[in-house]
Amino acid sequence: MFSFCADPKSLEGFSWLVCYLTSAKHVDFYWSFLTVLVLLAVTAPSALAFGFGGAMAARSPIAPLRWFGKTYTAMVRGVPDIVFFLFFVIALDQGIEWMKHQVVCPDWKEPIRQGLEFRVCPEAKVPSGSSAQIWHQLYGFALAVFTFAIVFGAFAANVLYGAMNAVPRAQLETAESYGMSQGQVFRRILVPQMWTYALPGLSNLWMILIKATPLLFLLGVKDIVYWARELGSAKTQAYAYPHPDWRLWYFIVLLIVYLCMTRGSEIILSRLTRRLSHGQATAAGEAMRRAAQ
Amino acid sequence: MKKMLLATTLLALSGGIAAAQTVRLGTEGAYPPFNFIDDAGNVAGYEREFGDEACKRAGLTCEWVTNDWDSIIPNLQSGNYDVIIAGMSITDERAKVVDFSENYFPPADSAYVGLTAEADIKGVVSAQVGTIQAGYVAESGATLLEFPTPDETVAAVRNGEAAAVFADKDFLAPYVKESNGELTFVGEPVSLGGGVGLAFRQSDDELREKFNAAIQAMKADGTVNKLIEKHFGPETKKF
């Protein structure tokens, strides 16, 4: 990065450290923080959408839809995250390729499963074998986001389902007596009021989601945990910057980063809770009303 | 805009089909000097240079990808990459699930490294999971302590978790040399495995033959020996 870093072996002290911390590998490490933030930014709304859909399905008057909603939450909530991550990503990946295979190579004679091997025709590989590495990485990341969204969507569905049921029945009946249709009651009364009940559960989920991001590493995405381990491990003279085992320092940095992220979220979420409790017929809303008197 | 993005993505994903097939080389990237991620973030080491040269001679476009060691065979089988080039010793057990090329690194010695020359190699010995060394330790009567990466096996000896580490001598040699006397070889080296080879899916005979031809040519004109000497030093076994 800097011109004086051209010959790392001749450097010492501070300049060595500067060059070390700005090596291309460290820049990859810094970018991987962005990977985690992007994952959070994409996963949180999609999980919320999955959750909203799941909760609506679970409340639906149509029986099959209701069963679907309940099965989704029960099944995903009942399986350990890691098992689900490891299984689902492989299953999804092979499922996509299998379907593409059926469409693209209808004349393919050989069996797809040959013992332990999963072999679709080359045209059906997703992404195609000859596409650049970046597409493989993006595809892996997309699979990870989808899996995260499904897992956390199931938890969110349960929270939102509970929150929808917690809205006082009298509010909904009043709306009905004004002549609102079921859809109007849902949109105008139920949804705006449920957030105050959902927020404690959702903020909990958000914290768990932040702490679950290192699972990316399990899915083969090079996240901050991967780079911390890779950079921290002892380096011999084969590397430009040899050093002993420094994993402890790298993991301390991760610890601090995660603590900052969760602490920042706590502050923002508590502000949001205050705002949503305003004027609500809940304990928090009541306390605010009394304090204002 | 969204549609355009989608279209570009699809085009990029499917665009390569008509072009020449790219061969994806899967490596671990944590096993210097065989393969490691250098400070520029690229795969480097003996296998990087060897693999690039072999691809050139076989007339293939190759791309490097990294994968954890313990899932490196399953991910080959599921098609995430086409070749394993990760310091993998040729063994009968592995040959049941993958097909090996000719070896491009001769059958080499494995060795114990401990804090003193008297370290108890029948006590707790660390090795990387799924390696021939781990199998050897388990059969030797010692207590096997397995780790997912090679680096952690050495770290375990340094912090006293294990009395010794058992691994390829060529991997351990730089660690011992640069430890300022902290680490030392223990006992006699042991010869294990049939050398290091490329691993292919069993249905990929055509690709394997291409690489075999390249390896034979590189052995014949001394390129392999030159590369081994460059990365492992003059004392290492050669062809």
Short mmCIF file of C-alpha atoms in Angstrom, two decimals:
data_model
loop_
_atom_site.label_atom_id
_atom_site.label_comp_id
_atom_site.label_asym_id
_atom_site.label_seq_id
_atom_site.Cartn_x
_atom_site.Cartn_y
_atom_site.Cartn_z
CA MET A 1 0.00 0.00 0.00
CA PHE A 2 2.81 2.42 0.93
CA SER A 3 5.98 2.64 -1.15
CA PHE A 4 8.24 1.93 1.82
CA CYS A 5 6.50 -1.45 2.26
CA ALA A 6 8.11 -2.87 -0.88
CA ASP A 7 10.58 -5.02 1.07
CA PRO A 8 8.81 -6.18 4.26
CA LYS A 9 11.73 -8.26 5.56
CA SER A 10 13.94 -5.17 5.95
CA LEU A 11 11.39 -3.27 8.03
CA GLU A 12 11.35 -2.98 11.79
CA GLY A 13 9.21 -1.59 14.59
CA PHE A 14 6.50 0.88 13.77
CA SER A 15 6.95 0.92 10.00
CA TRP A 16 6.78 -2.89 10.00
CA LEU A 17 3.49 -2.71 11.89
CA VAL A 18 2.07 -0.08 9.54
CA CYS A 19 2.97 -2.17 6.50
CA TYR A 20 1.70 -5.33 8.18
CA LEU A 21 -1.66 -3.81 9.04
CA THR A 22 -2.10 -2.40 5.54
CA SER A 23 -1.12 -5.55 3.62
CA ALA A 24 -3.60 -6.69 0.97
CA LYS A 25 -4.63 -9.52 3.26
CA HIS A 26 -5.51 -7.11 6.04
CA VAL A 27 -7.46 -4.98 3.60
CA ASP A 28 -9.47 -8.13 2.82
CA PHE A 29 -10.00 -8.49 6.56
CA TYR A 30 -11.31 -4.92 6.82
CA TRP A 31 -13.63 -5.45 3.87
CA SER A 32 -15.02 -8.56 5.53
CA PHE A 33 -16.53 -6.31 8.23
CA LEU A 34 -18.60 -4.87 5.41
CA THR A 35 -19.65 -8.42 4.48
CA VAL A 36 -21.05 -8.88 7.97
CA LEU A 37 -22.82 -5.51 7.91
CA VAL A 38 -24.30 -6.26 4.48
CA LEU A 39 -25.46 -9.63 5.75
CA LEU A 40 -27.21 -7.93 8.67
CA ALA A 41 -28.68 -5.22 6.46
CA VAL A 42 -30.09 -7.74 3.99
CA THR A 43 -31.05 -10.50 6.40
CA ALA A 44 -32.91 -8.43 8.99
CA PRO A 45 -35.61 -7.08 6.62
CA SER A 46 -35.93 -10.40 4.78
CA ALA A 47 -36.27 -12.31 8.04
CA LEU A 48 -38.89 -9.80 9.13
CA ALA A 49 -40.73 -10.34 5.86
CA PHE A 50 -40.56 -14.12 6.27
CA GLY A 51 -41.75 -13.68 9.85
CA PHE A 52 -44.62 -11.44 8.82
CA GLY A 53 -45.68 -13.94 6.18
CA GLY A 54 -45.36 -16.80 8.64
CA ALA A 55 -47.41 -15.01 11.29
CA MET A 56 -50.12 -14.09 8.79
CA ALA A 57 -50.22 -17.68 7.55
CA ALA A 58 -50.43 -19.02 11.11
CA ARG A 59 -53.41 -16.72 11.81
CA SER A 60 -55.09 -17.42 8.50
CA PRO A 61 -58.70 -18.67 8.50
CA ILE A 62 -57.75 -20.99 5.60
CA ALA A 63 -56.70 -24.30 7.15
CA PRO A 64 -53.88 -25.43 4.77
CA LEU A 65 -52.25 -21.99 4.98
CA ARG A 66 -52.51 -22.09 8.76
CA TRP A 67 -50.92 -25.54 8.86
CA PHE A 68 -48.14 -24.33 6.62
CA GLY A 69 -47.42 -21.35 8.87
CA LYS A 70 -47.42 -23.42 12.03
CA THR A 71 -45.29 -26.19 10.52
CA TYR A 72 -42.74 -23.66 9.27
CA THR A 73 -42.21 -22.08 12.68
CA ALA A 74 -42.32 -25.36 14.58
CA MET A 75 -39.92 -27.13 12.23
CA VAL A 76 -37.27 -24.45 11.92
CA ARG A 77 -37.44 -23.52 15.61
CA GLY A 78 -37.07 -27.13 16.62
CA VAL A 79 -33.85 -27.85 14.71
CA PRO A 80 -30.47 -26.56 15.99
CA ASP A 81 -29.29 -23.58 13.91
CA ILE A 82 -26.00 -25.16 12.94
CA VAL A 83 -27.59 -28.40 11.76
CA PHE A 84 -30.08 -26.40 9.75
CA PHE A 85 -27.31 -24.26 8.26
CA LEU A 86 -25.15 -27.19 7.25
CA PHE A 87 -28.01 -29.25 5.88
CA PHE A 88 -30.10 -26.56 4.26
CA VAL A 89 -27.33 -24.88 2.28
CA ILE A 90 -26.22 -28.16 0.70
CA ALA A 91 -29.81 -29.23 0.06
CA LEU A 92 -30.71 -25.88 -1.46
CA ASP A 93 -27.62 -25.80 -3.65
CA GLN A 94 -28.15 -29.33 -4.94
CA GLY A 95 -31.89 -28.72 -5.31
CA ILE A 96 -31.31 -25.69 -7.54
CA GLU A 97 -28.80 -27.58 -9.67
CA TRP A 98 -31.07 -30.60 -9.91
CA MET A 99 -33.96 -28.49 -11.16
CA LYS A 100 -31.77 -26.63 -13.64
CA HIS A 101 -30.40 -29.97 -14.78
CA GLN A 102 -33.93 -31.23 -15.55
CA VAL A 103 -34.56 -28.16 -17.70
CA VAL A 104 -31.19 -27.70 -19.42
CA CYS A 105 -30.07 -31.29 -19.97
CA PRO A 106 -33.14 -33.46 -20.59
CA ASP A 107 -31.02 -35.90 -22.65
CA TRP A 108 -28.44 -36.55 -19.92
CA LYS A 109 -28.06 -40.31 -19.54
CA GLU A 110 -25.83 -40.75 -16.50
CA PRO A 111 -27.33 -40.83 -13.03
CA ILE A 112 -26.97 -37.60 -11.04
CA ARG A 113 -26.06 -39.39 -7.84
CA GLN A 114 -23.03 -41.61 -8.43
CA GLY A 115 -22.28 -43.04 -5.04
CA LEU A 116 -21.21 -40.05 -3.00
CA GLU A 117 -20.85 -37.73 -5.96
CA PHE A 118 -23.51 -35.28 -7.03
CA ARG A 119 -23.04 -34.85 -10.75
CA VAL A 120 -25.28 -32.71 -12.92
CA CYS A 121 -24.35 -31.81 -16.48
CA PRO A 122 -21.77 -28.97 -16.70
CA GLU A 123 -24.36 -26.58 -18.15
CA ALA A 124 -26.51 -26.98 -15.05
CA LYS A 125 -23.86 -25.95 -12.55
CA VAL A 126 -24.88 -22.86 -10.58
CA PRO A 127 -22.97 -20.68 -10.98
CA SER A 128 -21.42 -22.13 -14.12
CA GLY A 129 -18.00 -23.67 -13.57
CA SER A 130 -16.29 -21.13 -15.79
CA SER A 131 -17.73 -17.99 -14.23
CA ALA A 132 -15.40 -15.84 -12.19
CA GLN A 133 -14.74 -16.58 -8.54
CA ILE A 134 -16.68 -13.47 -7.52
CA TRP A 135 -19.92 -15.07 -8.76
CA HIS A 136 -19.26 -18.19 -6.74
CA GLN A 137 -18.74 -16.00 -3.70
CA LEU A 138 -21.88 -13.96 -4.34
CA TYR A 139 -23.88 -17.14 -4.87
CA GLY A 140 -22.57 -18.57 -1.59
CA PHE A 141 -23.41 -15.33 0.15
CA ALA A 142 -26.93 -15.33 -1.30
CA LEU A 143 -27.49 -18.89 -0.09
CA ALA A 144 -26.29 -17.81 3.34
CA VAL A 145 -28.62 -14.81 3.44
CA PHE A 146 -31.56 -16.97 2.38
CA THR A 147 -30.80 -19.55 5.07
CA PHE A 148 -30.39 -16.88 7.74
CA ALA A 149 -33.69 -15.32 6.64
CA ILE A 150 -35.54 -18.63 6.87
CA VAL A 151 -34.16 -19.48 10.32
CA PHE A 152 -34.66 -16.05 11.82
CA GLY A 153 -37.95 -15.64 9.95
CA ALA A 154 -39.34 -18.59 11.89
CA PHE A 155 -38.43 -16.96 15.20
CA ALA A 156 -39.78 -13.62 14.00
CA ALA A 157 -43.01 -15.31 12.90
CA ASN A 158 -43.52 -16.59 16.41
CA VAL A 159 -42.85 -13.18 17.94
CA LEU A 160 -45.18 -11.41 15.50
CA TYR A 161 -47.87 -14.06 15.93
CA GLY A 162 -47.80 -13.46 19.68
CA ALA A 163 -47.77 -9.69 19.20
CA MET A 164 -50.80 -9.81 16.88
CA ASN A 165 -52.69 -11.80 19.48
CA ALA A 166 -51.65 -9.36 22.19
CA VAL A 167 -53.43 -6.37 20.62
CA PRO A 168 -56.55 -5.83 22.78
CA ARG A 169 -59.60 -7.42 21.23
CA ALA A 170 -61.64 -4.31 22.12
CA GLN A 171 -59.57 -2.22 19.69
CA LEU A 172 -60.36 -4.55 16.82
CA GLU A 173 -64.05 -4.80 17.72
CA THR A 174 -64.32 -1.03 17.85
CA ALA A 175 -62.85 -0.83 14.38
CA GLU A 176 -65.28 -3.46 13.14
CA SER A 177 -68.21 -1.54 14.63
CA TYR A 178 -67.10 1.47 12.58
CA GLY A 179 -67.70 -0.73 9.56
CA MET A 180 -64.13 -1.53 8.59
CA SER A 181 -63.54 -4.74 6.64
CA GLN A 182 -61.24 -7.47 7.97
CA GLY A 183 -58.42 -6.24 5.76
CA GLN A 184 -58.84 -2.66 6.93
CA VAL A 185 -58.87 -3.73 10.58
CA PHE A 186 -55.64 -5.66 9.97
CA ARG A 187 -53.87 -2.83 8.16
CA ARG A 188 -55.14 0.15 10.15
CA ILE A 189 -55.49 -1.17 13.69
CA LEU A 190 -53.77 -4.51 14.23
CA VAL A 191 -50.43 -3.97 12.46
CA PRO A 192 -49.72 -0.44 13.76
CA GLN A 193 -50.50 -1.51 17.32
CA MET A 194 -48.70 -4.82 17.39
CA TRP A 195 -45.17 -3.38 17.05
CA THR A 196 -45.04 -2.27 20.65
CA TYR A 197 -45.71 -5.87 21.71
CA ALA A 198 -43.36 -7.30 19.12
CA LEU A 199 -40.40 -5.05 19.77
CA PRO A 200 -38.93 -6.74 22.89
CA GLY A 201 -38.97 -10.08 21.07
CA LEU A 202 -37.67 -8.63 17.81
CA SER A 203 -34.85 -6.72 19.50
CA ASN A 204 -33.84 -9.94 21.18
CA LEU A 205 -33.77 -11.62 17.77
CA TRP A 206 -31.68 -8.81 16.32
CA MET A 207 -29.07 -9.31 19.04
CA ILE A 208 -29.03 -13.04 18.37
CA LEU A 209 -28.71 -12.35 14.65
CA ILE A 210 -25.66 -10.13 15.23
CA LYS A 211 -24.06 -12.83 17.31
CA ALA A 212 -24.95 -15.51 14.78
CA THR A 213 -23.09 -13.82 11.91
CA PRO A 214 -19.90 -15.83 12.60
CA LEU A 215 -21.91 -18.80 11.28
CA LEU A 216 -21.06 -17.34 7.86
CA PHE A 217 -17.65 -18.85 8.41
CA LEU A 218 -19.27 -22.29 8.61
CA LEU A 219 -20.93 -21.67 5.28
CA GLY A 220 -17.63 -20.99 3.56
CA VAL A 221 -18.08 -17.22 3.34
CA LYS A 222 -14.86 -15.46 4.28
CA ASP A 223 -16.11 -13.32 7.14
CA ILE A 224 -14.24 -11.59 9.96
CA VAL A 225 -13.81 -14.81 11.94
CA TYR A 226 -12.17 -16.54 8.97
CA TRP A 227 -9.73 -13.68 8.44
CA ALA A 228 -9.00 -13.29 12.16
CA ARG A 229 -8.01 -16.93 12.39
CA GLU A 230 -6.09 -16.86 9.13
CA LEU A 231 -4.19 -13.66 9.93
CA GLY A 232 -3.60 -14.52 13.56
CA SER A 233 -2.08 -17.95 13.04
CA ALA A 234 1.70 -18.24 13.33
CA LYS A 235 3.52 -17.28 10.13
CA THR A 236 6.84 -18.72 8.98
CA GLN A 237 9.42 -17.06 6.72
CA ALA A 238 7.42 -18.30 3.74
CA TYR A 239 5.20 -15.26 4.38
CA ALA A 240 6.22 -11.65 3.88
CA TYR A 241 5.39 -10.77 7.49
CA PRO A 242 6.42 -13.67 9.75
CA HIS A 243 5.06 -13.53 13.30
CA PRO A 244 4.19 -15.89 16.17
CA ASP A 245 0.67 -16.99 17.09
CA TRP A 246 -1.35 -13.77 17.36
CA ARG A 247 -4.82 -15.24 17.24
CA LEU A 248 -5.56 -13.98 20.76
CA TRP A 249 -5.16 -10.34 19.67
CA TYR A 250 -7.28 -10.77 16.60
CA PHE A 251 -10.06 -12.42 18.56
CA ILE A 252 -9.93 -9.65 21.16
CA VAL A 253 -10.52 -7.18 18.34
CA LEU A 254 -13.54 -9.22 17.21
CA LEU A 255 -14.81 -9.34 20.78
CA ILE A 256 -14.67 -5.56 21.02
CA VAL A 257 -16.28 -5.10 17.62
CA TYR A 258 -19.17 -7.38 18.51
CA LEU A 259 -19.63 -5.71 21.90
CA CYS A 260 -19.74 -2.30 20.20
CA MET A 261 -22.29 -3.56 17.70
CA THR A 262 -24.60 -5.04 20.33
CA ARG A 263 -24.21 -2.03 22.65
CA GLY A 264 -25.04 0.36 19.81
CA SER A 265 -28.07 -1.72 18.94
CA GLU A 266 -29.25 -1.71 22.55
CA ILE A 267 -29.17 2.09 22.65
CA ILE A 268 -31.07 2.45 19.39
CA LEU A 269 -33.62 -0.21 20.30
CA SER A 270 -34.37 1.30 23.69
CA ARG A 271 -35.07 4.64 21.97
CA LEU A 272 -37.35 2.89 19.52
CA THR A 273 -39.18 1.15 22.37
CA ARG A 274 -39.81 4.50 24.05
CA ARG A 275 -41.20 5.98 20.88
CA LEU A 276 -43.48 3.02 20.15
CA SER A 277 -44.77 2.84 23.73
CA HIS A 278 -45.95 6.44 23.52
CA GLY A 279 -49.72 6.59 24.02
CA GLN A 280 -50.11 2.81 24.18
CA ALA A 281 -52.28 1.02 26.71
CA THR A 282 -49.28 -0.94 28.00
CA ALA A 283 -47.30 -0.72 31.24
CA ALA A 284 -44.55 1.28 29.53
CA GLY A 285 -47.05 3.59 27.85
CA GLU A 286 -48.88 4.11 31.14
CA ALA A 287 -45.64 4.95 32.95
CA MET A 288 -44.84 7.57 30.29
CA ARG A 289 -48.30 9.08 30.66
CA ARG A 290 -47.93 9.38 34.43
CA ALA A 291 -44.47 10.89 34.13
CA ALA A 292 -45.78 13.52 31.73
CA GLN A 293 -48.56 14.59 34.09
CA MET B 1 -33.21 -0.96 -13.15
CA LYS B 2 -33.95 -4.04 -11.10
CA LYS B 3 -34.70 -6.01 -14.22
CA MET B 4 -31.50 -4.81 -15.80
CA LEU B 5 -29.50 -5.89 -12.78
CA LEU B 6 -31.18 -9.26 -12.84
CA ALA B 7 -30.55 -9.66 -16.54
CA THR B 8 -26.88 -8.76 -16.15
CA THR B 9 -26.55 -11.22 -13.31
CA LEU B 10 -28.15 -14.03 -15.27
CA LEU B 11 -26.03 -13.19 -18.27
CA ALA B 12 -22.88 -13.23 -16.17
CA LEU B 13 -23.88 -16.50 -14.54
CA SER B 14 -24.61 -18.23 -17.81
CA GLY B 15 -22.23 -16.26 -20.04
CA GLY B 16 -19.25 -18.46 -19.44
CA ILE B 17 -20.87 -21.62 -20.78
CA ALA B 18 -19.84 -21.07 -24.36
CA ALA B 19 -16.28 -20.12 -23.38
CA ALA B 20 -13.57 -22.69 -22.64
CA GLN B 21 -14.16 -24.72 -19.52
CA THR B 22 -12.38 -23.29 -16.49
CA VAL B 23 -10.89 -25.86 -14.17
CA ARG B 24 -11.30 -24.95 -10.52
CA LEU B 25 -8.44 -25.99 -8.27
CA GLY B 26 -9.40 -26.46 -4.63
CA THR B 27 -6.73 -25.99 -1.99
CA GLU B 28 -6.57 -25.45 1.75
CA GLY B 29 -4.42 -22.33 1.85
CA ALA B 30 -3.05 -23.04 5.32
CA TYR B 31 -0.21 -25.49 4.73
CA PRO B 32 3.03 -23.66 4.00
CA PRO B 33 5.14 -24.23 2.03
CA PHE B 34 2.75 -26.47 0.04
CA ASN B 35 -0.05 -23.93 -0.15
CA PHE B 36 -0.86 -20.80 1.82
CA ILE B 37 -2.53 -17.42 1.44
CA ASP B 38 0.27 -14.89 0.97
CA ASP B 39 0.14 -11.34 2.26
CA ALA B 40 -1.42 -10.14 -0.97
CA GLY B 41 -4.37 -12.44 -0.27
CA ASN B 42 -3.54 -14.89 -3.09
CA VAL B 43 -2.88 -18.61 -2.97
CA ALA B 44 0.91 -19.13 -3.00
CA GLY B 45 3.50 -21.82 -2.34
CA TYR B 46 4.85 -24.88 -4.12
CA GLU B 47 1.45 -26.10 -5.27
CA ARG B 48 0.52 -22.68 -6.65
CA GLU B 49 3.54 -22.64 -8.96
CA PHE B 50 3.27 -26.32 -9.77
CA GLY B 51 -0.48 -26.09 -10.48
CA ASP B 52 -0.18 -23.00 -12.68
CA GLU B 53 2.56 -24.66 -14.74
CA ALA B 54 0.62 -27.93 -15.04
CA CYS B 55 -2.50 -26.05 -16.18
CA LYS B 56 -0.45 -24.16 -18.75
CA ARG B 57 0.99 -27.38 -20.17
CA ALA B 58 -2.41 -29.07 -20.22
CA GLY B 59 -3.84 -26.05 -22.03
CA LEU B 60 -6.41 -25.35 -19.31
CA THR B 61 -7.59 -22.15 -17.69
CA CYS B 62 -7.37 -22.68 -13.97
CA GLU B 63 -8.82 -20.81 -11.06
CA TRP B 64 -7.84 -21.18 -7.40
CA VAL B 65 -10.35 -21.59 -4.62
CA THR B 66 -9.81 -22.33 -0.96
CA ASN B 67 -11.77 -24.75 1.17
CA ASP B 68 -11.43 -26.08 4.71
CA TRP B 69 -9.42 -29.28 4.90
CA ASP B 70 -12.03 -31.39 6.66
CA SER B 71 -14.66 -30.82 3.94
CA ILE B 72 -12.27 -30.78 1.00
CA ILE B 73 -13.26 -34.22 -0.38
CA PRO B 74 -17.05 -33.83 0.04
CA ASN B 75 -16.92 -30.46 -1.73
CA LEU B 76 -14.96 -31.99 -4.61
CA GLN B 77 -17.65 -34.63 -4.94
CA SER B 78 -20.46 -32.10 -4.89
CA GLY B 79 -18.69 -30.22 -7.68
CA ASN B 80 -17.61 -27.00 -5.95
CA TYR B 81 -14.23 -27.43 -7.65
CA ASP B 82 -12.70 -30.00 -9.99
CA VAL B 83 -9.28 -30.81 -8.53
CA ILE B 84 -7.89 -31.06 -5.00
CA ILE B 85 -4.35 -29.73 -4.85
CA ALA B 86 -3.73 -29.47 -1.14
CA GLY B 87 -0.72 -31.55 -0.14
CA MET B 88 -2.94 -34.62 -0.07
CA SER B 89 -1.04 -37.87 0.33
CA ILE B 90 -2.08 -40.76 -1.85
CA THR B 91 -3.58 -43.50 0.33
CA ASP B 92 -5.70 -46.56 -0.39
CA GLU B 93 -8.42 -45.28 1.89
CA ARG B 94 -8.79 -42.00 -0.02
CA ALA B 95 -8.45 -43.78 -3.37
CA LYS B 96 -11.78 -45.47 -2.61
CA VAL B 97 -13.62 -42.13 -2.86
CA VAL B 98 -11.44 -40.06 -5.21
CA ASP B 99 -9.03 -40.80 -8.06
CA PHE B 100 -5.45 -39.63 -7.70
CA SER B 101 -3.07 -38.37 -10.34
CA GLU B 102 0.54 -39.40 -10.38
CA ASN B 103 2.37 -37.98 -7.40
CA TYR B 104 3.96 -34.57 -7.87
CA PHE B 105 5.77 -34.70 -4.55
CA PRO B 106 7.71 -37.84 -3.60
CA PRO B 107 6.70 -40.05 -0.64
CA ALA B 108 7.99 -37.87 2.17
CA ASP B 109 8.86 -38.27 5.82
CA SER B 110 6.55 -37.36 8.63
CA ALA B 111 8.09 -36.31 11.92
CA TYR B 112 7.35 -35.54 15.55
CA VAL B 113 8.11 -32.08 16.93
CA GLY B 114 8.09 -31.23 20.62
CA LEU B 115 9.51 -28.72 23.08
CA THR B 116 12.39 -31.04 24.01
CA ALA B 117 14.04 -33.95 22.24
CA GLU B 118 12.72 -36.23 25.02
CA ALA B 119 9.08 -35.25 24.51
CA ASP B 120 6.73 -38.18 25.09
CA ILE B 121 5.53 -39.24 21.65
CA LYS B 122 3.35 -41.91 23.24
CA GLY B 123 1.59 -39.24 25.31
CA VAL B 124 -0.72 -36.58 23.85
CA VAL B 125 0.17 -35.97 20.19
CA SER B 126 -1.55 -33.40 18.00
CA ALA B 127 -2.27 -33.88 14.28
CA GLN B 128 -4.56 -32.37 11.69
CA VAL B 129 -7.93 -34.04 11.39
CA GLY B 130 -8.33 -36.45 8.48
CA THR B 131 -4.64 -36.73 7.64
CA ILE B 132 -2.55 -39.89 7.35
CA GLN B 133 -0.54 -38.56 10.29
CA ALA B 134 -3.66 -38.52 12.47
CA GLY B 135 -4.32 -42.15 11.53
CA TYR B 136 -0.74 -43.08 12.33
CA VAL B 137 -0.85 -41.41 15.76
CA ALA B 138 -4.11 -43.16 16.63
CA GLU B 139 -2.54 -46.53 15.81
CA SER B 140 0.72 -45.76 17.59
CA GLY B 141 -0.97 -45.98 20.98
CA ALA B 142 -0.58 -42.27 21.74
CA THR B 143 -3.52 -40.05 22.63
CA LEU B 144 -4.54 -38.25 19.46
CA LEU B 145 -5.51 -34.58 19.70
CA GLU B 146 -6.99 -33.40 16.40
CA PHE B 147 -7.26 -29.85 15.03
CA PRO B 148 -8.93 -28.53 11.88
CA THR B 149 -5.91 -26.51 10.65
CA PRO B 150 -2.21 -27.42 10.54
CA ASP B 151 -1.22 -24.24 12.34
CA GLU B 152 -3.28 -25.15 15.39
CA THR B 153 -1.49 -28.47 15.74
CA VAL B 154 1.82 -26.63 16.19
CA ALA B 155 0.24 -24.02 18.47
CA ALA B 156 -0.98 -26.89 20.71
CA VAL B 157 2.62 -27.95 21.35
CA ARG B 158 3.74 -24.40 22.07
CA ASN B 159 1.06 -23.85 24.71
CA GLY B 160 1.51 -27.27 26.29
CA GLU B 161 -1.77 -28.88 25.20
CA ALA B 162 0.14 -31.61 23.39
CA ALA B 163 3.54 -33.13 24.07
CA ALA B 164 4.33 -33.32 20.39
CA VAL B 165 2.88 -32.66 16.94
CA PHE B 166 3.06 -35.22 14.13
CA ALA B 167 2.97 -33.87 10.59
CA ASP B 168 4.83 -33.74 7.28
CA LYS B 169 8.49 -33.06 7.99
CA ASP B 170 8.62 -30.49 5.22
CA PHE B 171 5.76 -28.55 6.78
CA LEU B 172 7.32 -28.65 10.26
CA ALA B 173 10.91 -27.86 9.25
CA PRO B 174 10.43 -24.05 8.91
CA TYR B 175 8.57 -23.89 12.23
CA VAL B 176 11.45 -25.67 13.99
CA LYS B 177 14.10 -23.63 12.23
CA GLU B 178 12.49 -20.30 13.09
CA SER B 179 11.53 -21.10 16.69
CA ASN B 180 14.95 -20.14 18.10
CA GLY B 181 15.36 -23.51 19.75
CA GLU B 182 11.89 -23.59 21.29
CA LEU B 183 10.80 -26.47 19.07
CA THR B 184 12.83 -29.51 18.14
CA PHE B 185 12.38 -32.73 16.18
CA VAL B 186 11.68 -35.78 18.34
CA GLY B 187 12.71 -39.31 17.44
CA GLU B 188 13.16 -40.67 13.94
CA PRO B 189 11.13 -39.56 10.91
CA VAL B 190 8.50 -41.98 9.61
CA SER B 191 7.78 -42.55 5.93
CA LEU B 192 4.04 -42.49 5.23
CA GLY B 193 1.81 -42.52 2.14
CA GLY B 194 2.56 -42.74 -1.55
CA GLY B 195 3.54 -39.14 -2.16
CA VAL B 196 1.29 -36.18 -2.80
CA GLY B 197 -1.11 -36.29 -5.72
CA LEU B 198 -3.97 -34.33 -7.26
CA ALA B 199 -7.39 -35.73 -6.42
CA PHE B 200 -10.23 -35.90 -8.94
CA ARG B 201 -13.82 -37.07 -8.96
CA GLN B 202 -13.93 -40.70 -10.06
CA SER B 203 -16.03 -39.71 -13.06
CA ASP B 204 -13.40 -37.22 -14.28
CA ASP B 205 -10.94 -39.54 -16.06
CA GLU B 206 -10.40 -37.21 -19.00
CA LEU B 207 -9.26 -34.30 -16.82
CA ARG B 208 -7.05 -36.62 -14.78
CA GLU B 209 -5.29 -37.90 -17.89
CA LYS B 210 -4.56 -34.33 -19.02
CA PHE B 211 -2.93 -33.54 -15.70
CA ASN B 212 -1.06 -36.86 -15.62
CA ALA B 213 0.49 -36.05 -18.98
CA ALA B 214 1.52 -32.60 -17.73
CA ILE B 215 3.01 -34.03 -14.53
CA GLN B 216 5.00 -36.64 -16.46
CA ALA B 217 6.38 -33.95 -18.76
CA MET B 218 7.28 -31.73 -15.82
CA LYS B 219 9.02 -34.60 -14.06
CA ALA B 220 10.92 -35.52 -17.21
CA ASP B 221 12.37 -32.06 -17.83
CA GLY B 222 13.21 -31.44 -14.17
CA THR B 223 10.66 -28.65 -13.58
CA VAL B 224 9.15 -30.46 -10.61
CA ASN B 225 12.53 -30.96 -8.93
CA LYS B 226 13.42 -27.32 -9.48
CA LEU B 227 10.17 -26.15 -7.88
CA ILE B 228 10.59 -28.54 -4.93
CA GLU B 229 14.08 -27.24 -4.32
CA LYS B 230 12.88 -23.64 -4.52
CA HIS B 231 10.13 -24.07 -1.93
CA PHE B 232 11.44 -26.78 0.36
CA GLY B 233 15.20 -26.25 0.27
CA PRO B 234 17.99 -28.46 -1.06
CA GLU B 235 17.67 -31.24 1.55
CA THR B 236 14.17 -32.36 0.61
CA LYS B 237 13.63 -35.62 -1.27
CA LYS B 238 13.21 -35.19 -5.00
CA PHE B 239 12.29 -37.40 -7.93
#
